[in-house]
């Protein structure tokens, strides 16, 4: 396979397979990742081909999963851990922020922690509580972690390759409602840097910054705006820690207007940091304050309300209108 | 009898008398099965990974799969004065619970529910333990305790709201002393322990039951609940339904010795009961609840049962387990078993079963109707009850949201495009 | 006692005592809070006077402490839980954000969770790892929690009274390096609202916003600036969720310049949200971008480096200079 | 012999031979103490809260407090060929560790360290278990394992960096297979388990030791480590030093039955050893390590000992415990006990003790000197090693910080005012 059109879930699956093939130290572990192949089938077929020793069904204990992954990393392994859903990462939060994030620094660089934590995240699939959250800011705030999210199958493949090769812990947020979206994946391409943002649609009137599931919404919004004669630039952030502020700044210096869109609650979400920093960097360029479109300060609502809760095309365009009205 | 009055029935009606003043001596722990079974760990100690599934002789069983009564004096006493009417009540509870569950599964297929977690096969574990509770006891369920909810008098249609996606928990926990369903595995074991600590502080003789699964036994929170309950001697019963599976993982992925043995190391008794035997579940839970009431602290009950269906309607068990396993458990069906006993003892006649069939139809119909007419929540519900005392940011966002939605009303559009 | 000069630690102690006396449902629980009276003596003498049933030494398990406190709250109690140090709250993070924060909403308001979680936080005391962190943003981002921090003994007394009376869960961050600072406490005063910010020093040239340990630093900076002829207004935020943006906005509309100061890392810290929102509210008033002074994106350093890591008077004044240079 | 060469000494030097190919049969679990003690839970099962402290007959002891050898055939075999030289080595290890510890305590009083966590009283538990490890084994300590560090060959002055506040861990864990100190209680039990899973994957016959305290036994992470290690049969020894206190809380606040019993419920053996008897600690840890090497999975060793000093130099134990408790433990001193034995058997003469005294002085002096000359870290160290592969924000902040600090250099000021 070199170029193939794959759904995001399959692209990540292929990437994991490649990693397991190439590096005998790579392990896949988590609840139901083995025989079942994961509740989203992202690890489908891997245990069959690589055995129970490398694709490991773990006890139902997230702290244990991450804690033992740390120990395995200390022994020289490169574990790729799955947290079944966003809302179930919190039992492992202590091991992630207190141990995984800090151990390299604690050891003055003498040991490395190449652990990838995969988290299917975000809403839009009509699920019950705890299955639709976007907790990325809670990880990006913590030094020692890197936090990324692919928005399409190609990035799904390549960013996973890069995350596994990284010697730092990477929290890998997978936009679960895009798992079934297909895109071309070129497994022989030269990938863009893991932590670089990308202008995925050029434009001149305002910049939309998004990542993961919201990139598609922003692209649709830009297409709709184009019909009204407005030219929106869309930046796929791809990495929430570190954030590629240079690319965002470059775009804003051109468009002079910025709207950040994410599913996570606006209050103290990644949009807050982007707004604060871009305002500092582009103070004299901005024609309007950076606006943010995101979740509300409320628990993720029951499924029948998620359409109202989640940022959609109309809410994005409403923010664009407000920005342009300055 | 209407379904409504069933739901409102007091727990003790079918479950037998309160036993606040334990008239019989509890089985002394020295005689009780769990303490004897300590030897079970030896195998592992010698290095072999003992199978999680032990021979059935480990089980407390009062009714065989064929519907014959078994002698188990130390637990027998907890059900020895059970009347035929009470037995029919247990049968009715299990049958209607199963019917409700089947109805929910098909409502999910019809798109009326987003998801359903079926209890098929676990009716005896849930009805037996649920009917052992007293009205003033408090229950902390997982997401699968539809039968326990039934015993507690929760209107079953209330259970469907979260699976339909109109709320995250649709009943007042304090109306029936039945807490909301908890999805995050194991968390509720600590809530139950804390609640039980509060009961003890109040000097009450109520008890608390925490339900959880075999998978949950691995969570740190459950272990911490064992520690806290033991240290504070809290009146809580940990009722673990070992249905052999945690989604696709068999119990051997959680433990290498039988789960009931976990309790020993924390200093309280554990016992394994046949989870498909409603009488045994009733008896063992009563025993454990009375220990709690007498101030003897926590107990772990492992109900050995089987998840006959998929984990949830989203799951496809053919990917990870063989059908013959399920078939072997079919022979142990909790409802058939009690029916065989009722029939052989002539405790129930054709009329009873026919009437029940009708009642079951009525229940099914009602459930369908109620679900289909469940309204979607008001959009502003997003902002309701985030705080009890209010919060400036929520107020601000609610106002913005309302204004935004109103802006569409003006133009005739209907909210967010997608 | 009506008016007395007390150290912050003692003021909180007196407040807890008052609560235990007034409301039989109030409990104090945590590691070493009983016989020892807490490692900072904040609960000193309480177990002796109210008994082991109300002032409870718990097993060493933070998830267990918060999880059982939730159960006790469901039974009608009002537990005040101590987490021994900031860095040890993470084992309880799951219970706090997944259960404590969401249970009231999950129950459609039918149950209340009046739990206070006391966390001595922040640096400056020369401690070893995990004893000097400022994780407040990780709680403020989560809907369902309220997050506050007193900066002085009077607020220590009154905010604790109000937190215990609140029917919502309150994360109560105590600035440990101010525990020994004395201030007048009037136990018969009428307290300011728990979630209101306060202008603690009026000024005209720029606004400093801080909370907890940094209020003192900002007051000192303002005093030093005054000698150079600059008039700085200092706002004690007091509450990080909700944030009293009206008070901050009022100040910024007057001074036209804002610097936010906290010990927590700047990246996605509370300053990010304040900068984003105040920029939106005061876009045409601001003469300079909102500047932030805080911790770096690095684990809290060993004690011998904390002076360099922590925002001090000079770094605050440097930011003021930069703001005024716009 | 210089102190340096002591620190570099290979673990097996004083600890006896490797036993990779267990030449003697391990005590079968059926004969072993822990399995027999299962009955201990019965008391609790009957409702009484059994005291955490059991009669000393529960203990594996090979040397009485008076220095007499005790018959315990099943563990005896692990030390029966120990030479007088090796015994003197154990004595020396304990004595020098205690000296180092005392030096650190006084350096803290002099303001050279910010804090110190003394191991006073726990020398036998640490030296006995530490000397049982092989060079290729891996150790995960808490913050109090100075004696184990000594056995692993870590230069003791390296331990002082974090207590002085110049780093958060001052040695390369892989140089001596001795992980950094872990302050967050219980976390390292999972790291040890994961590491041991890796050892097993590698097909190596190394083993891993996780140290933790009685207080730590309550943490969910420790319970999860028990679960994972049992399920994966990981070669790990959980070495719990029950020093009776977790800061101000006695062990009864963590458990109502002896801690070693915790293991049973997870399917592996637990044993309580006299933690003040260095021979018994050596023997029992060797037994547990050999089980691990033979692929028999985890073991829990509870070393029953006593924290003779304060929790740390910040702590004031007079607020919560009586002096007579401490006094009763003084009679069980691990060093005096071995000395009595050495003397009665004439394994050591005056010259040995005198030479050791001198060595101890030298060590003390060196520790003082090294600590006093430890430089403060470079300010830019704040930004070092946050990531292995770099991070744009860290680079940006480092540059800003450097520029800011340089701005003071210009004016002659020295950094941040305060
Ligand atoms: C903390 C957490 N992790 C993962 C999940 C996803 N999950 C839902 S149910 C389940 C299996 C539970 O198994 P068990 O405890 O045996 O209960 P059962 O479903 O068999 O009744 C898992 C892994 C979850 N709900 N919570
Ligand atoms: C998660 C966590 N909570 C609290 C603390 C604070 N603390 C440090 S040591 C200690 C007591 C530990 O007792 P134990 O496990 O018996 O070990 P010991 O100190 O006796 O060696 C506590 C509560 C901590 N370090 N980590
Ligand atoms: Mg199960
Ligand atoms: Mg201890």
mmCIF file of N, CA and C in Angstrom, chain A residues 49-130:
data_model
loop_
_atom_site.group_PDB
_atom_site.id
_atom_site.type_symbol
_atom_site.label_atom_id
_atom_site.label_comp_id
_atom_site.label_asym_id
_atom_site.label_seq_id
_atom_site.Cartn_x
_atom_site.Cartn_y
_atom_site.Cartn_z
ATOM 1 N N UNK A 49 -2.493 -11.045 14.883
ATOM 2 C CA UNK A 49 -1.241 -11.125 14.126
ATOM 3 C C UNK A 49 0.011 -10.944 14.974
ATOM 4 N N UNK A 50 -0.102 -10.221 16.078
ATOM 5 C CA UNK A 50 1.115 -9.953 16.863
ATOM 6 C C UNK A 50 1.109 -10.644 18.226
ATOM 7 N N UNK A 51 0.017 -11.303 18.558
ATOM 8 C CA UNK A 51 0.000 -12.101 19.775
ATOM 9 C C UNK A 51 -0.393 -11.325 21.021
ATOM 10 N N UNK A 52 -0.743 -12.088 22.046
ATOM 11 C CA UNK A 52 -1.228 -11.489 23.294
ATOM 12 C C UNK A 52 -0.113 -10.800 24.066
ATOM 13 N N UNK A 53 1.111 -11.112 23.688
ATOM 14 C CA UNK A 53 2.225 -10.534 24.397
ATOM 15 C C UNK A 53 2.483 -9.096 23.950
ATOM 16 N N UNK A 54 2.013 -8.753 22.766
ATOM 17 C CA UNK A 54 2.272 -7.411 22.253
ATOM 18 C C UNK A 54 1.001 -6.586 22.128
ATOM 19 N N UNK A 55 -0.122 -7.240 22.072
ATOM 20 C CA UNK A 55 -1.401 -6.523 22.010
ATOM 21 C C UNK A 55 -2.228 -7.052 23.174
ATOM 22 N N UNK A 56 -2.286 -6.236 24.213
ATOM 23 C CA UNK A 56 -2.602 -6.747 25.536
ATOM 24 C C UNK A 56 -3.951 -6.258 26.037
ATOM 25 N N UNK A 57 -4.837 -7.195 26.283
ATOM 26 C CA UNK A 57 -6.084 -6.873 26.975
ATOM 27 C C UNK A 57 -5.767 -6.709 28.459
ATOM 28 N N UNK A 58 -6.021 -5.543 28.988
ATOM 29 C CA UNK A 58 -5.637 -5.273 30.381
ATOM 30 C C UNK A 58 -6.810 -5.411 31.331
ATOM 31 N N UNK A 59 -6.521 -5.540 32.609
ATOM 32 C CA UNK A 59 -7.589 -5.412 33.599
ATOM 33 C C UNK A 59 -8.279 -4.039 33.459
ATOM 34 N N UNK A 60 -9.461 -3.959 33.991
ATOM 35 C CA UNK A 60 -10.257 -2.736 33.867
ATOM 36 C C UNK A 60 -9.812 -1.708 34.906
ATOM 37 N N UNK A 61 -8.715 -1.022 34.639
ATOM 38 C CA UNK A 61 -8.171 -0.092 35.633
ATOM 39 C C UNK A 61 -7.231 0.864 34.909
ATOM 40 N N UNK A 62 -7.685 2.051 34.654
ATOM 41 C CA UNK A 62 -6.918 2.980 33.830
ATOM 42 C C UNK A 62 -5.617 3.422 34.493
ATOM 43 N N UNK A 63 -5.636 3.626 35.801
ATOM 44 C CA UNK A 63 -4.397 4.005 36.474
ATOM 45 C C UNK A 63 -3.392 2.868 36.316
ATOM 46 N N UNK A 64 -3.867 1.668 36.458
ATOM 47 C CA UNK A 64 -3.009 0.499 36.272
ATOM 48 C C UNK A 64 -2.463 0.401 34.858
ATOM 49 N N UNK A 65 -3.286 0.722 33.893
ATOM 50 C CA UNK A 65 -2.834 0.638 32.505
ATOM 51 C C UNK A 65 -1.694 1.626 32.266
ATOM 52 N N UNK A 66 -1.911 2.868 32.650
ATOM 53 C CA UNK A 66 -0.871 3.876 32.416
ATOM 54 C C UNK A 66 0.333 3.628 33.323
ATOM 55 N N UNK A 67 0.072 3.263 34.564
ATOM 56 C CA UNK A 67 1.175 3.011 35.497
ATOM 57 C C UNK A 67 2.073 1.867 35.033
ATOM 58 N N UNK A 68 1.473 0.789 34.547
ATOM 59 C CA UNK A 68 2.308 -0.315 34.056
ATOM 60 C C UNK A 68 2.952 0.053 32.719
ATOM 61 N N UNK A 69 2.281 0.876 31.920
ATOM 62 C CA UNK A 69 2.907 1.335 30.666
ATOM 63 C C UNK A 69 4.172 2.132 30.979
ATOM 64 N N UNK A 70 4.132 2.920 32.033
ATOM 65 C CA UNK A 70 5.329 3.654 32.444
ATOM 66 C C UNK A 70 6.449 2.668 32.784
ATOM 67 N N UNK A 71 6.110 1.658 33.563
ATOM 68 C CA UNK A 71 7.117 0.655 33.919
ATOM 69 C C UNK A 71 7.668 -0.047 32.688
ATOM 70 N N UNK A 72 6.791 -0.363 31.752
ATOM 71 C CA UNK A 72 7.245 -1.004 30.507
ATOM 72 C C UNK A 72 8.153 -0.067 29.725
ATOM 73 N N UNK A 73 7.823 1.213 29.713
ATOM 74 C CA UNK A 73 8.677 2.183 29.011
ATOM 75 C C UNK A 73 10.048 2.242 29.686
ATOM 76 N N UNK A 74 10.064 2.170 31.009
ATOM 77 C CA UNK A 74 11.348 2.186 31.717
ATOM 78 C C UNK A 74 12.178 0.963 31.350
ATOM 79 N N UNK A 75 11.519 -0.110 31.007
ATOM 80 C CA UNK A 75 12.212 -1.336 30.607
ATOM 81 C C UNK A 75 12.593 -1.306 29.126
ATOM 82 N N UNK A 76 12.235 -0.247 28.425
ATOM 83 C CA UNK A 76 12.658 -0.148 27.034
ATOM 84 C C UNK A 76 11.551 -0.357 26.013
ATOM 85 N N UNK A 77 10.333 -0.555 26.487
ATOM 86 C CA UNK A 77 9.222 -0.743 25.555
ATOM 87 C C UNK A 77 8.628 0.614 25.162
ATOM 88 N N UNK A 78 7.818 0.595 24.121
ATOM 89 C CA UNK A 78 7.118 1.800 23.664
ATOM 90 C C UNK A 78 5.625 1.500 23.623
ATOM 91 N N UNK A 79 4.976 1.613 24.772
ATOM 92 C CA UNK A 79 3.569 1.216 24.827
ATOM 93 C C UNK A 79 2.649 2.273 24.196
ATOM 94 N N UNK A 80 1.695 1.786 23.440
ATOM 95 C CA UNK A 80 0.612 2.626 22.935
ATOM 96 C C UNK A 80 -0.642 2.176 23.671
ATOM 97 N N UNK A 81 -1.104 3.068 24.523
ATOM 98 C CA UNK A 81 -2.174 2.729 25.447
ATOM 99 C C UNK A 81 -3.493 3.264 24.906
ATOM 100 N N UNK A 82 -4.537 2.488 24.987
ATOM 101 C CA UNK A 82 -5.850 3.032 24.644
ATOM 102 C C UNK A 82 -6.676 3.270 25.897
ATOM 103 N N UNK A 83 -7.235 4.482 25.977
ATOM 104 C CA UNK A 83 -8.277 4.766 26.967
ATOM 105 C C UNK A 83 -9.585 4.658 26.192
ATOM 106 N N UNK A 84 -10.519 3.859 26.699
ATOM 107 C CA UNK A 84 -11.650 3.491 25.843
ATOM 108 C C UNK A 84 -12.482 4.683 25.382
ATOM 109 N N UNK A 85 -12.734 5.609 26.287
ATOM 110 C CA UNK A 85 -13.443 6.848 25.952
ATOM 111 C C UNK A 85 -12.857 7.981 26.789
ATOM 112 N N UNK A 86 -12.961 9.186 26.227
ATOM 113 C CA UNK A 86 -12.491 10.410 26.886
ATOM 114 C C UNK A 86 -12.803 10.482 28.380
ATOM 115 N N UNK A 87 -14.059 10.175 28.717
ATOM 116 C CA UNK A 87 -14.482 10.346 30.114
ATOM 117 C C UNK A 87 -13.853 9.349 31.069
ATOM 118 N N UNK A 88 -13.131 8.368 30.550
ATOM 119 C CA UNK A 88 -12.548 7.341 31.417
ATOM 120 C C UNK A 88 -11.048 7.514 31.608
ATOM 121 N N UNK A 89 -10.544 8.655 31.198
ATOM 122 C CA UNK A 89 -9.100 8.883 31.364
ATOM 123 C C UNK A 89 -8.778 9.357 32.785
ATOM 124 N N UNK A 90 -9.776 9.840 33.488
ATOM 125 C CA UNK A 90 -9.472 10.490 34.767
ATOM 126 C C UNK A 90 -8.936 9.563 35.854
ATOM 127 N N UNK A 91 -9.358 8.317 35.926
ATOM 128 C CA UNK A 91 -8.693 7.453 36.902
ATOM 129 C C UNK A 91 -7.182 7.356 36.656
ATOM 130 N N UNK A 92 -6.755 7.624 35.426
ATOM 131 C CA UNK A 92 -5.322 7.564 35.106
ATOM 132 C C UNK A 92 -4.662 8.936 35.177
ATOM 133 N N UNK A 93 -5.440 9.941 35.529
ATOM 134 C CA UNK A 93 -4.919 11.304 35.446
ATOM 135 C C UNK A 93 -3.691 11.493 36.344
ATOM 136 N N UNK A 94 -3.733 10.930 37.526
ATOM 137 C CA UNK A 94 -2.591 11.068 38.434
ATOM 138 C C UNK A 94 -1.334 10.468 37.819
ATOM 139 N N UNK A 95 -1.417 9.255 37.328
ATOM 140 C CA UNK A 95 -0.233 8.648 36.719
ATOM 141 C C UNK A 95 0.241 9.477 35.526
ATOM 142 N N UNK A 96 -0.684 10.055 34.786
ATOM 143 C CA UNK A 96 -0.278 10.817 33.601
ATOM 144 C C UNK A 96 0.406 12.123 33.988
ATOM 145 N N UNK A 97 -0.214 12.908 34.867
ATOM 146 C CA UNK A 97 0.359 14.238 35.119
ATOM 147 C C UNK A 97 1.470 14.210 36.163
ATOM 148 N N UNK A 98 1.405 13.270 37.097
ATOM 149 C CA UNK A 98 2.391 13.283 38.176
ATOM 150 C C UNK A 98 3.604 12.420 37.867
ATOM 151 N N UNK A 99 3.379 11.360 37.111
ATOM 152 C CA UNK A 99 4.487 10.451 36.828
ATOM 153 C C UNK A 99 4.932 10.562 35.365
ATOM 154 N N UNK A 100 4.041 10.210 34.462
ATOM 155 C CA UNK A 100 4.428 10.177 33.055
ATOM 156 C C UNK A 100 4.999 11.519 32.594
ATOM 157 N N UNK A 101 4.322 12.603 32.934
ATOM 158 C CA UNK A 101 4.742 13.920 32.445
ATOM 159 C C UNK A 101 6.051 14.377 33.073
ATOM 160 N N UNK A 102 6.320 13.972 34.292
ATOM 161 C CA UNK A 102 7.425 14.573 35.041
ATOM 162 C C UNK A 102 8.661 13.689 35.171
ATOM 163 N N UNK A 103 8.563 12.434 34.803
ATOM 164 C CA UNK A 103 9.640 11.512 35.143
ATOM 165 C C UNK A 103 10.944 11.800 34.388
ATOM 166 N N UNK A 104 10.798 12.232 33.148
ATOM 167 C CA UNK A 104 12.001 12.557 32.370
ATOM 168 C C UNK A 104 12.758 13.720 33.028
ATOM 169 N N UNK A 105 12.051 14.729 33.418
ATOM 170 C CA UNK A 105 12.689 15.868 34.088
ATOM 171 C C UNK A 105 13.214 15.467 35.463
ATOM 172 N N UNK A 106 12.427 14.684 36.161
ATOM 173 C CA UNK A 106 12.832 14.235 37.495
ATOM 174 C C UNK A 106 14.168 13.515 37.428
ATOM 175 N N UNK A 107 14.360 12.745 36.365
ATOM 176 C CA UNK A 107 15.600 11.974 36.200
ATOM 177 C C UNK A 107 16.668 12.793 35.483
ATOM 178 N N UNK A 108 16.490 14.098 35.409
ATOM 179 C CA UNK A 108 17.460 14.970 34.741
ATOM 180 C C UNK A 108 17.783 14.452 33.339
ATOM 181 N N UNK A 109 16.752 13.908 32.692
ATOM 182 C CA UNK A 109 16.900 13.466 31.307
ATOM 183 C C UNK A 109 17.477 12.076 31.143
ATOM 184 N N UNK A 110 17.770 11.403 32.246
ATOM 185 C CA UNK A 110 18.444 10.106 32.138
ATOM 186 C C UNK A 110 17.533 8.991 31.645
ATOM 187 N N UNK A 111 16.226 9.176 31.809
ATOM 188 C CA UNK A 111 15.312 8.145 31.291
ATOM 189 C C UNK A 111 14.275 8.813 30.396
ATOM 190 N N UNK A 112 13.737 8.007 29.478
ATOM 191 C CA UNK A 112 12.759 8.531 28.527
ATOM 192 C C UNK A 112 11.449 7.796 28.674
ATOM 193 N N UNK A 113 10.382 8.473 28.341
ATOM 194 C CA UNK A 113 9.058 7.899 28.535
ATOM 195 C C UNK A 113 8.253 7.911 27.239
ATOM 196 N N UNK A 114 8.624 7.070 26.298
ATOM 197 C CA UNK A 114 7.920 7.073 25.017
ATOM 198 C C UNK A 114 6.595 6.322 25.107
ATOM 199 N N UNK A 115 5.618 6.950 25.711
ATOM 200 C CA UNK A 115 4.303 6.334 25.871
ATOM 201 C C UNK A 115 3.287 7.168 25.081
ATOM 202 N N UNK A 116 2.492 6.513 24.275
ATOM 203 C CA UNK A 116 1.404 7.198 23.573
ATOM 204 C C UNK A 116 0.095 6.805 24.243
ATOM 205 N N UNK A 117 -0.717 7.793 24.556
ATOM 206 C CA UNK A 117 -2.030 7.496 25.123
ATOM 207 C C UNK A 117 -3.096 7.923 24.127
ATOM 208 N N UNK A 118 -3.745 6.942 23.546
ATOM 209 C CA UNK A 118 -4.799 7.203 22.572
ATOM 210 C C UNK A 118 -6.125 7.412 23.283
ATOM 211 N N UNK A 119 -6.791 8.504 22.936
ATOM 212 C CA UNK A 119 -8.092 8.766 23.551
ATOM 213 C C UNK A 119 -9.101 9.159 22.467
ATOM 214 N N UNK A 120 -10.042 8.273 22.162
ATOM 215 C CA UNK A 120 -11.145 8.686 21.285
ATOM 216 C C UNK A 120 -11.935 9.764 22.033
ATOM 217 N N UNK A 121 -12.120 10.926 21.411
ATOM 218 C CA UNK A 121 -12.720 12.026 22.183
ATOM 219 C C UNK A 121 -13.760 12.776 21.360
ATOM 220 N N UNK A 122 -14.500 13.600 22.076
ATOM 221 C CA UNK A 122 -15.478 14.468 21.445
ATOM 222 C C UNK A 122 -16.834 13.820 21.277
ATOM 223 N N UNK A 123 -17.781 14.643 20.887
ATOM 224 C CA UNK A 123 -19.177 14.205 20.836
ATOM 225 C C UNK A 123 -19.666 13.951 19.434
ATOM 226 N N UNK A 124 -20.978 14.041 19.308
ATOM 227 C CA UNK A 124 -21.580 13.923 17.991
ATOM 228 C C UNK A 124 -21.950 12.515 17.586
ATOM 229 N N UNK A 125 -21.817 11.556 18.516
ATOM 230 C CA UNK A 125 -22.191 10.188 18.124
ATOM 231 C C UNK A 125 -23.381 9.673 18.927
ATOM 232 N N UNK A 126 -24.059 10.574 19.604
ATOM 233 C CA UNK A 126 -25.281 10.180 20.311
ATOM 234 C C UNK A 126 -25.058 9.233 21.466
ATOM 235 N N UNK A 127 -23.943 9.372 22.141
ATOM 236 C CA UNK A 127 -23.589 8.414 23.198
ATOM 237 C C UNK A 127 -24.126 8.850 24.563
ATOM 238 N N UNK A 128 -24.002 7.953 25.532
ATOM 239 C CA UNK A 128 -24.389 8.285 26.902
ATOM 240 C C UNK A 128 -23.258 9.056 27.600
ATOM 241 N N UNK A 129 -23.525 9.457 28.826
ATOM 242 C CA UNK A 129 -22.586 10.297 29.572
ATOM 243 C C UNK A 129 -21.154 9.725 29.570
ATOM 244 N N UNK A 130 -20.179 10.621 29.641
ATOM 245 C CA UNK A 130 -18.744 10.276 29.721
ATOM 246 C C UNK A 130 -18.164 9.786 28.394
#
